[in-house]
Amino acid sequence: MYVLVRQTTGGALLVDTLDDAGLPIDASHRLTLTEFRSFVSSLEAAARESITREPATPRWVWDDTARIYSVLLTAGIRVQRCHDLRLCHVILKNSALTTTSELAQAARDRWDVASTGASDQAEPRVTLFDFEADDDGDSVSSTGAADIMNPAAAGTTAGGPTAPGARESSTAQEFRRQLDAVASATEPGRLRLLLAAESAGALVAAEMRYAGLPWRTDVHDRLLTRELGPRVAPGVRPERLEVLARRIRLELHDASLNPDSPQELFKALQRAGLAITSTRGWELEKLQHPVIEPLLQYKKLSRLHNANGWAWMESWVVDGRFHPDYVPGGVVTGRWATRGGGALQLPKQIRGAVVADPGWKLVVADAAQLEPRILAALAQDTNMARAGRGTDLYTGIVSSGVAQTRDHAKVAMLGAMYGATTGESARLMPRLARAYPRAIALTESAARAGERGEVVTTRLGRSSPIPGTGWHEVQAQAYDPAATAIDERRARSQARDWGRFTRNFIVQGSAAEWALCWMAEIRRELTALPAPGSQANAVHDAARLRPPGARRAVTPAARARAPFHAQPHLVFFLHDEVIVHTPSEQTDAVAQIIATAAETAGRLLFGDFPVDFMLTVATVDNYGQAK
């Protein structure tokens, strides 16, 4: 059963109950926000309490989970399932499985604008090598958290505000187009699972933002002081950074050098006789000079100070919780991004500030060698799957005789997935191809497709974008009779670059799908856990609402963290890692749920193919203890 939620131009909500084919069951209901909350709560409660399939668990269909679900969470209401039209539109618009659908062939409309996350962004975020880029994704613009009852903040098109009455009809039409696109797809089962997983991920992201990651500001301050020195005023370098800055100036014989200026630093390093092309850390590490050690240390501590220092703490930690704004599908491969706060890049120096509440624990789980295992399953390479059965995959590769050390095995495998052509990875590639022919053939095939400008598709149906017009123009120029050797080299270089992207796209994108299914299963099973004992319920009151180091002011949301005040819940996700905040007496049950969910995710994607998705699971008091 679907329940279609549409916002009207008058500020009310129009709700339609539909059957599994998307056909109306009864007349539309026009509800106020209060009435809508009551309606959702009663329908969800009835579905949970029923011992039969009647009434069926509703799947809420709305244009943007982040916007609409937040008004339910603030009232303590959770939903089990949804269909996020904005996220699903992106997948169906670009999937190779739906190219003949009306949705895929339609001209760009407000759904394409909304799907980018910013009205001034022409295309979905494509980072050619997002596996090498800043995974934080803070460059993703935010459309703002518009109140769903504020018609002035409701949807817009590229040309301006949506016409009266157009928004609610557009929502219904878009849902119909999506249902038709899936029904006509070459493999609808794959897409249905992907859309369900993507939408479940949107629910998880909204819930994690609302519940927040437990954070102790007093511990954070202590960790920063240990790394940087005593707290200083904004704009002033902490003590340790200032000491390192003086050492850098001394080694480079430049008393006025500002080490925070890449331009000044670049020139000073060149004057010192260092042949560099940038001031990036990976390039500096290769050099031999007395300035390198303090400079690398300065860069590391400077990043900590700027990205997660005292100013970050004041901005992002409220009432003992860090509330990051996750962006599901924020990267073209399906990986998540954030709109600030750097949740996807919490440095090890401050992870000790992520502290469970009194009477609670953190269960931290990390999927070991996720992408290589995904590759083995995608390619149905039984030899490679066998190498990781019940053990570290890289160690298994060593045991099979492909590499001499675990480090060599890791380098070789990463090279196969990311397209390395030099060094140890290139040397080991022939041996890797002989040992695991199906896996290597899959990555090579994806790379060749990218070099030809073709798309590749993940396990469940997310397809890569096609190269832009500039790429095609460069390729065409290389075949022109008047083309020069420079034109040909440039075309080959760009083709190889795009081939590297498609080579990794299928692996990274399929791994993102596995992670979504993993989280969806974890969320579902955690919700079904019996409520903890009265002792755990009593803990959350004053002690949990204002843990040591938290600000004294208590917001309404912090005063009533329902529905997460007494039940285990997901609080953090990073590509292949999750954290569940749970009452202490439920840690064993939570750990088992996480492990079982990994197995279930593997079966959902790959059936009975014998690949192990191994986890490292730790129950800790603070995140720093898990690493």
C-alpha atoms as one frame of an Amber mdcrd trajectory, in Angstrom:
protein
   0.000   0.000   0.000   1.265   3.435  -0.992   0.314   6.682   0.704   1.029
   9.631  -1.565   1.728  12.888   0.279   1.455  16.147  -1.637   1.815  19.699
  -0.398  -0.839  22.086  -1.666  -0.318  25.734  -2.488  -2.504  26.610   0.496
  -0.107  24.995   2.956  -2.182  21.886   3.678  -1.235  18.325   2.810  -3.154
  16.195   0.349  -2.981  12.467   1.159  -4.012   9.640  -1.203  -4.067   5.939
  -0.341  -3.094   3.799  -3.336  -2.873   0.087  -3.973   0.304  -1.720  -5.013
  -0.340  -0.765  -8.643  -0.582   2.907  -7.690  -4.369   3.091  -8.174  -6.525
   5.082  -5.680  -8.192   3.124  -2.903 -10.301   5.981  -1.591 -10.752   9.723
  -1.943  -8.019  12.220  -1.152  -7.761  13.698   2.339  -6.742  17.313   2.924
  -4.939  17.525   6.267  -3.347  20.179   8.428   0.113  19.459   9.815  -1.374
  18.322  13.134  -3.875  16.098  11.376  -1.131  14.710   9.124   1.015  13.753
  12.101  -1.940  12.038  13.760  -2.802  10.219  10.523   0.748   8.912  10.068
   1.032   7.877  13.701  -2.236   5.935  13.677  -1.522   4.179  10.382   1.994
   3.156  11.435   0.771   1.955  14.846  -1.977  -0.125  13.258   0.512  -1.781
  10.906   2.928  -2.576  13.766   0.266  -4.003  16.041  -1.434  -6.158  13.428
  -0.504  -9.844  13.550  -1.646 -10.276   9.932  -0.741  -8.359   6.803  -3.908
  -6.276   7.176  -3.552  -3.388   7.384  -0.429  -3.524   5.214   2.624  -1.544
   6.223   2.292   1.752   4.336   4.997   3.019   2.026   4.908   6.813   2.229
   5.497   8.498  -1.111   6.763  12.058  -0.902   9.002  14.381  -2.799  11.775
  14.791  -0.223  12.313  12.657   2.876  14.718  15.118   4.495  12.072  17.844
   4.395   8.867  16.003   5.226  10.117  13.303   7.604  11.701  15.889   9.893
   8.287  17.256  10.895   7.247  13.746  11.917  10.431  13.039  13.863  10.063
  16.221  15.878   6.700  14.861  17.015   8.260  11.526  17.978   6.848   9.674
  14.945   8.833   7.160  12.871   7.743   5.485   9.649   8.832   2.065   8.471
   9.014   2.597   4.712   8.962   5.369   2.141   9.519   6.120  -1.529  11.606
   9.269  -2.023  10.568  10.690  -5.399  13.535  13.044  -5.624  16.178  10.358
  -5.077  14.391   7.723  -7.151  14.010  10.164 -10.054  17.780  10.499 -10.389
  18.234   6.737 -10.583  15.430   6.133 -13.076  16.328   9.107 -15.241  19.873
   7.853 -15.779  19.664   4.065 -15.519  20.520   2.003 -18.578  17.627  -0.267
 -17.550  14.996   2.449 -18.154  16.221   4.254 -21.284  12.971   3.679 -23.189
  10.715   4.977 -20.399   8.773   8.230 -20.589  10.633   9.482 -17.521  14.072
   8.893 -19.051  13.149  10.516 -22.354  11.293  13.512 -20.912  12.732  17.013
 -20.999  14.300  18.356 -17.827  11.762  19.563 -15.277  11.616  20.536 -11.611
  12.464  16.987 -10.553  15.802  17.195 -12.324  16.498  20.553 -10.676  15.515
  19.249  -7.244  17.611  16.117  -7.637  20.857  18.080  -7.851  20.358  19.500
  -4.370  20.636  23.092  -5.594  18.562  25.080  -8.050  21.643  26.626  -9.659
  23.408  23.314 -10.244  22.911  22.109 -13.820  23.985  18.498 -13.470  24.176
  15.872 -10.691  27.401  15.996  -8.739  30.014  14.085 -10.732  33.431  13.733
  -9.182  35.522  11.792 -11.657  37.543  10.116  -8.970  35.353  10.596  -5.915
  37.225   7.750  -4.248  40.283   9.999  -4.231  38.470  13.255  -3.567  37.285
  14.850  -0.351  34.539  12.475   0.764  33.133  15.132   3.031  31.157  16.531
   0.133  30.721  19.913   1.826  30.644  21.517  -1.610  27.142  20.142  -2.129
  24.841  23.128  -1.874  21.766  23.049   0.318  18.309  24.020  -0.798  17.492
  24.802   2.804  15.203  23.042   5.229  11.934  24.608   4.106   8.970  24.148
   6.411   6.581  21.854   4.561   3.672  23.979   5.729   5.168  27.149   4.229
   3.878  27.428   0.652   6.341  30.216  -0.111   9.191  27.796   0.516   7.683
  24.974  -1.500   9.123  23.614  -4.729  10.387  25.735  -7.555  11.293  25.051
 -11.128  14.319  26.265 -12.995  12.222  29.168 -14.228  10.727  30.239 -10.928
   8.006  29.250  -8.440   5.734  26.358  -9.280   2.377  27.505 -10.644  -0.656
  27.207  -8.311  -1.924  23.661  -8.227   1.012  22.380 -10.271   3.038  21.053
  -7.361   0.482  18.552  -6.103  -0.420  17.320  -9.608   3.267  17.157 -10.550
   3.957  14.950  -7.536   1.250  12.476  -8.506   2.367  12.492 -12.149   5.979
  11.907 -11.171   5.040   8.905  -9.048   3.076   7.433 -11.943   6.020   7.982
 -14.289   8.331   6.237 -11.836   6.036   3.240 -11.462   5.773   2.961 -15.242
   9.552   3.281 -15.658  10.170   0.402 -13.265   7.451  -1.753 -14.813   8.941
  -1.312 -18.295  12.570  -1.740 -17.191  14.637  -4.589 -18.580  15.203  -5.904
 -15.046  12.540  -4.370 -12.780  13.430  -6.512  -9.765  16.891  -4.968  -9.506
  15.491  -1.456  -9.699  12.751  -2.077  -7.158  15.344  -3.189  -4.628  17.558
  -0.197  -5.412  14.727   2.318  -5.054  13.632   0.735  -1.787  17.198   0.779
  -0.463  17.811   4.364  -1.573  14.603   5.521   0.092  15.401   3.568   3.262
  18.761   5.322   3.275  16.947   8.652   3.192  14.989   7.635   6.292  18.205
   6.598   8.036  19.900   9.892   7.129  17.003  11.946   8.474  16.875   9.924
  11.679  20.621  10.182  12.275  20.479  13.934  11.774  17.583  14.245  14.203
  18.916  11.874  16.877  22.475  13.144  16.582  25.813  11.533  17.366  26.497
  11.681  21.143  29.330  14.131  21.709  31.212  15.347  24.787  32.499  18.879
  24.280  34.652  18.705  27.417  36.453  15.655  25.997  36.723  17.360  22.604
  38.311  20.421  24.225  40.765  18.220  26.113  41.760  16.362  22.925  42.251
  19.604  21.015  44.366  21.032  23.810  46.555  17.929  23.778  47.095  18.217
  20.021  47.190  21.987  19.509  47.838  23.624  22.860  45.485  25.796  24.948
  42.440  27.304  23.285  43.028  30.656  21.628  40.863  33.420  20.234  39.496
  33.052  16.682  42.096  34.013  14.076  45.047  33.237  16.381  47.280  30.216
  15.807  47.322  27.727  18.662  50.654  27.277  20.410  51.819  24.099  18.650
  50.976  25.494  15.221  52.888  28.679  15.978  55.949  26.695  17.084  55.841
  24.665  13.863  55.358  27.822  11.781  58.554  29.276  13.278  60.457  26.069
  12.448  59.196  26.163   8.859  60.274  29.791   8.438  63.674  28.969   9.896
  64.288  25.982   7.612  63.202  27.948   4.545  65.079  31.142   5.566  61.937
  33.237   5.196  60.988  35.147   8.358  57.730  36.498   6.897  56.414  33.262
   5.385  52.771  32.436   6.051  52.585  28.599   5.902  48.810  28.812   5.465
  49.278  30.455   2.058  49.807  27.812  -0.672  51.236  30.459  -3.005  53.815
  31.735  -0.510  54.720  28.221   0.575  55.127  27.015  -3.021  57.527  29.836
  -3.856  59.510  29.362  -0.644  59.930  25.634  -1.298  61.111  26.312  -4.836
  63.608  28.895  -3.582  64.930  26.202  -1.253  65.718  24.072  -4.308  62.817
  21.623  -4.029  61.358  20.527  -7.370  57.619  20.470  -6.637  54.463  20.912
  -8.658  52.167  21.458  -5.661  52.207  21.675  -1.863  50.067  18.580  -1.375
  51.154  16.259   1.412  51.578  13.168  -0.779  54.078  15.041  -2.946  55.974
  16.561  -0.013  56.363  13.142   1.614  58.637  12.051  -1.240  61.139  14.865
  -0.622  64.228  14.985   1.576  64.678  18.314   3.344  64.697  19.483   6.998
  61.490  21.460   6.414  59.409  18.463   5.358  58.822  16.951   8.815  57.559
  20.158  10.523  55.628  21.146   7.395  53.711  17.877   7.212  52.982  18.058
  10.927  51.787  21.649  10.505  49.435  20.691   7.681  47.962  17.846   9.712
  47.329  19.955  12.814  46.142  22.925  10.792  43.498  20.774   9.152  42.370
  19.548  12.576  42.145  23.107  13.853  40.252  24.401  10.814  37.962  21.439
  10.192  37.190  20.168  13.702  38.578  22.731  16.117  36.862  24.859  18.726
  34.897  26.882  16.166  33.529  23.655  14.647  32.578  22.399  18.096  30.653
  25.595  18.886  28.818  25.449  15.552  27.954  21.784  15.250  27.593  20.275
  18.739  24.343  21.206  20.448  23.141  19.728  23.736  25.662  16.928  23.598
  24.839  15.899  20.020  26.481  16.391  16.633  23.751  16.749  13.993  25.312
  16.395  10.535  23.233  16.989   7.415  23.760  13.871   5.312  23.095  13.906
   1.556  22.120  10.409   0.370  23.244   9.845  -3.201  25.323  13.026  -2.985
  28.056  11.460  -5.123  27.288  10.083  -8.569  28.230   6.527  -7.545  25.482
   6.579  -4.916  27.805   7.288  -2.014  26.668   9.802   0.565  27.982  13.321
   1.037  27.256  15.957   3.685  26.246  19.601   3.599  28.645  20.597   6.320
  30.172  19.420   9.538  32.480  16.907   7.916  30.663  13.844   9.280  32.335
  11.661   6.667  35.795  12.759   7.781  36.002  12.723  11.549  39.759  12.554
  12.249  41.098   9.990  14.673  42.405  12.717  16.996  38.869  13.658  18.101
  36.927  10.388  17.833  37.324   9.961  21.571  34.803  12.810  21.978  32.064
  10.573  20.560  30.977   9.152  23.924  27.954   6.987  24.706  25.460   8.317
  27.236  25.492   6.926  30.793  24.021   3.443  30.734  24.516   3.204  26.968
  27.193   1.866  24.613  28.364   2.375  21.056  28.415  -0.686  18.803  30.831
   0.112  15.971  30.900  -2.154  12.911  33.242  -1.954   9.928  32.942  -4.090
   6.774  36.381  -5.519   5.999  37.675  -5.150   2.416  34.160  -4.346   1.219
  34.930  -3.245  -2.343  37.150  -6.226  -3.287  34.509  -8.596  -1.933  31.859
  -6.738  -3.943  34.065  -7.146  -7.024  34.368 -10.890  -6.441  30.586 -11.218
  -6.185  29.890  -8.956  -9.182  32.236 -10.990 -11.348  31.121 -14.322  -9.831
  34.826 -15.038  -9.342  34.794 -18.066  -7.050  38.592 -18.086  -6.701  38.623
 -14.554  -5.351  35.632 -15.193  -3.101  37.411 -18.268  -1.741  40.492 -16.183
  -0.893  38.387 -14.094   1.496  36.251 -16.859   2.963  36.340 -16.515   6.720
  39.526 -14.463   6.663  41.144 -11.191   5.655  40.908 -11.065   1.856  44.377
  -9.615   1.348  45.873 -12.323   3.541  43.992 -14.847   1.440  45.509 -13.393
  -1.725  48.966 -13.852  -0.205  48.117 -17.457   0.667  47.122 -18.084  -2.944
  50.609 -17.055  -4.067  49.670 -13.875  -5.940  51.643 -11.540  -3.655  54.350
 -11.921  -1.051  52.914  -9.587   1.583  49.518  -8.295   2.632  50.542  -4.754
   1.665  51.454  -5.934  -1.832  48.136  -7.756  -2.150  46.232  -4.635  -1.100
  48.138  -2.429  -3.534  47.517  -4.870  -6.374  43.790  -5.134  -5.682  43.322
  -1.392  -5.315  45.193  -0.955  -8.572  42.783  -3.326 -10.299  39.778  -1.353
  -9.044  41.204   2.138  -9.492  43.237   1.666 -12.659  46.822   2.039 -11.443
  49.284   1.545 -14.295  52.648   1.987 -12.612  54.643   0.710  -9.649  53.988
  -2.404  -7.607  50.338  -2.579  -8.649  51.206  -2.749 -12.360  53.897  -5.359
 -11.704  51.454  -7.634  -9.881  48.544  -7.161 -12.277  49.409 -10.122 -14.583
  49.570 -12.487 -11.591  46.296 -11.079 -10.257  44.647 -11.599 -13.646  45.784
 -15.231 -13.784  44.549 -15.961 -10.253  41.228 -14.081 -10.534  40.439 -13.840
 -14.263  36.733 -13.063 -13.942  37.237 -10.191 -11.491  39.994  -8.547 -13.483
  38.111  -9.045 -16.751  35.107  -7.236 -15.250  37.112  -4.160 -14.254  38.939
  -4.116 -17.596  35.650  -4.365 -19.503  34.204  -1.455 -17.505  37.328   0.609
 -18.198  37.141  -0.047 -21.957  33.458   0.943 -21.953  34.335   4.234 -20.282
  37.135   4.905 -22.754  34.553   4.566 -25.538  32.226   7.020 -23.763  29.694
   4.332 -22.823  27.872   3.910 -19.521  28.294   1.116 -17.000  25.729  -0.056
 -14.452  25.919  -1.244 -10.864  24.491  -4.482  -9.552  21.052  -2.996  -8.846
  20.800  -0.576 -11.755  22.472   2.787 -11.065  24.251   3.863 -14.257  27.224
   6.129 -14.740  26.786   9.467 -16.516  28.001   9.915 -20.057  31.006  12.193
 -20.596  30.259  15.835 -21.337  30.342  17.524 -24.724  33.899  18.750 -24.147
  35.103  15.158 -23.742  33.451  14.098 -26.996  34.852  17.111 -28.822  38.378
  16.194 -27.735  37.853  12.597 -28.900  36.481  13.735 -32.254  39.379  16.135
 -32.757  41.836  13.250 -32.432  40.266  11.578 -35.491  40.331  14.728 -37.589
  42.749  14.471 -40.529  44.399  17.659 -39.289  44.864  16.291 -35.740  48.282
  16.732 -34.178  50.178  14.383 -31.907  49.169  16.676 -29.023  45.480  16.249
 -29.930  45.861  12.481 -29.941  47.670  12.389 -26.600  45.052  14.610 -25.005
  42.249  12.376 -26.305  43.952   9.219 -25.066  44.563  10.779 -21.669  40.941
  11.863 -21.250  39.664   8.502 -22.454  41.859   6.687 -19.921  40.673   9.036
 -17.187  37.032   8.284 -17.937  37.855   4.611 -18.130  39.342   4.802 -14.638
  36.086   6.356 -13.477  33.826   3.664 -14.995  36.214   0.936 -13.831  35.609
   1.954 -10.236  32.013   3.104 -10.680  30.571  -0.392 -10.856  32.478  -1.509
  -7.757  32.017   1.573  -5.625  28.397   1.991  -6.699  27.547  -1.650  -5.964
  29.293  -1.363  -2.594  27.120   1.679  -1.838  24.049  -0.425  -2.670  25.195
  -3.192  -0.341  25.700  -0.612   2.418  22.191   0.797   1.901  20.670  -2.685
   2.171  22.833  -3.322   5.254  21.612  -0.171   6.982  18.008  -0.782   5.985
  18.125  -4.246   7.552  19.833  -2.916  10.693  17.221  -0.182  11.048  14.322
  -2.603  10.558  15.607  -5.109  13.098  16.535  -2.460  15.678  13.016  -1.073
  15.457  11.612  -4.543  16.123  13.697  -5.055  19.287  11.683  -5.192  22.524
  11.916  -2.042  24.618  14.739  -2.165  27.189  14.047  -2.439  30.920  12.817
   0.337  33.129  16.339   1.048  34.367  17.497   2.023  30.885  14.394   4.129
  30.392  15.099   6.024  33.584  18.677   6.825  32.571  17.815   9.088  29.708
  16.252  11.885  31.714  18.520  14.583  33.158  21.811  12.677  32.782  21.285
  11.927  29.111  19.866  15.264  28.189  22.824  17.201  29.531  25.935  14.972
  29.634  29.148  16.451  31.051  30.528  19.110  28.766  27.257  19.813  26.955
  25.794  23.308  26.808  23.408  24.166  29.603  20.600  25.274  27.295  18.263
  22.393  26.457  16.299  22.656  23.231  12.826  21.109  22.854  14.307  18.439
  20.590  16.895  17.539  23.225  14.282  17.584  25.977  12.290  14.885  24.189
  14.544  12.780  21.978  11.661  10.467  21.289  11.472   8.193  19.420  15.181
   7.514  20.125  15.336   8.198  23.848  15.223   4.552  24.940  15.772   2.367
  21.892  18.947   1.370  19.984  19.374   3.479  16.856  21.866   4.243  14.122
  23.858   7.421  14.769  26.691   7.319  12.226  27.493   5.973   8.757  30.707
   6.173   6.729  30.613   4.173   3.469  31.337   0.777   5.066  31.025   1.583
   8.764  28.098   2.152  11.112  27.651   3.104  14.760  24.610   2.144  16.813
  23.891   3.897  20.118  22.242   1.374  22.392  21.282   0.730  26.018  24.043
  -1.373  27.580  21.862  -4.428  28.162  21.098  -4.718  24.433  24.630  -4.643
  23.034  24.780  -8.366  22.260  21.468  -8.264  20.427  22.568  -5.196  18.464
  25.874  -6.780  17.460  24.018  -9.868  16.214  21.574  -7.721  14.249  24.437
  -5.901  12.537  26.175  -9.161  11.582  23.005 -10.813  10.328  22.108  -7.693
   8.327  25.440  -7.920   6.485  24.657 -11.473   5.437  21.154 -10.468   4.373
  22.471  -7.576   2.284  24.836  -9.959   0.515  21.981 -12.334  -0.342  19.758
  -9.497  -1.555  22.389  -8.385  -4.047  24.103 -11.633  -5.021  21.774 -14.481
  -4.118  23.578 -17.614  -2.988  26.991 -16.718  -4.441  29.447 -17.793  -1.705
  31.112 -14.508  -0.785  31.656 -13.509   2.850  31.034  -9.934   3.960  33.121
  -9.941   7.112  32.700  -7.370   9.849  34.823  -6.021  12.645  32.418  -5.275
  15.508  33.394  -3.513  18.733  31.287  -2.484  21.723  32.849   0.605  23.272
  32.208   3.629  25.439  33.730   6.035  22.911  34.448   5.903  19.208  38.190
   6.286  19.701  38.319   2.894  21.428  37.055   1.145  18.290  40.098   1.975
  16.185
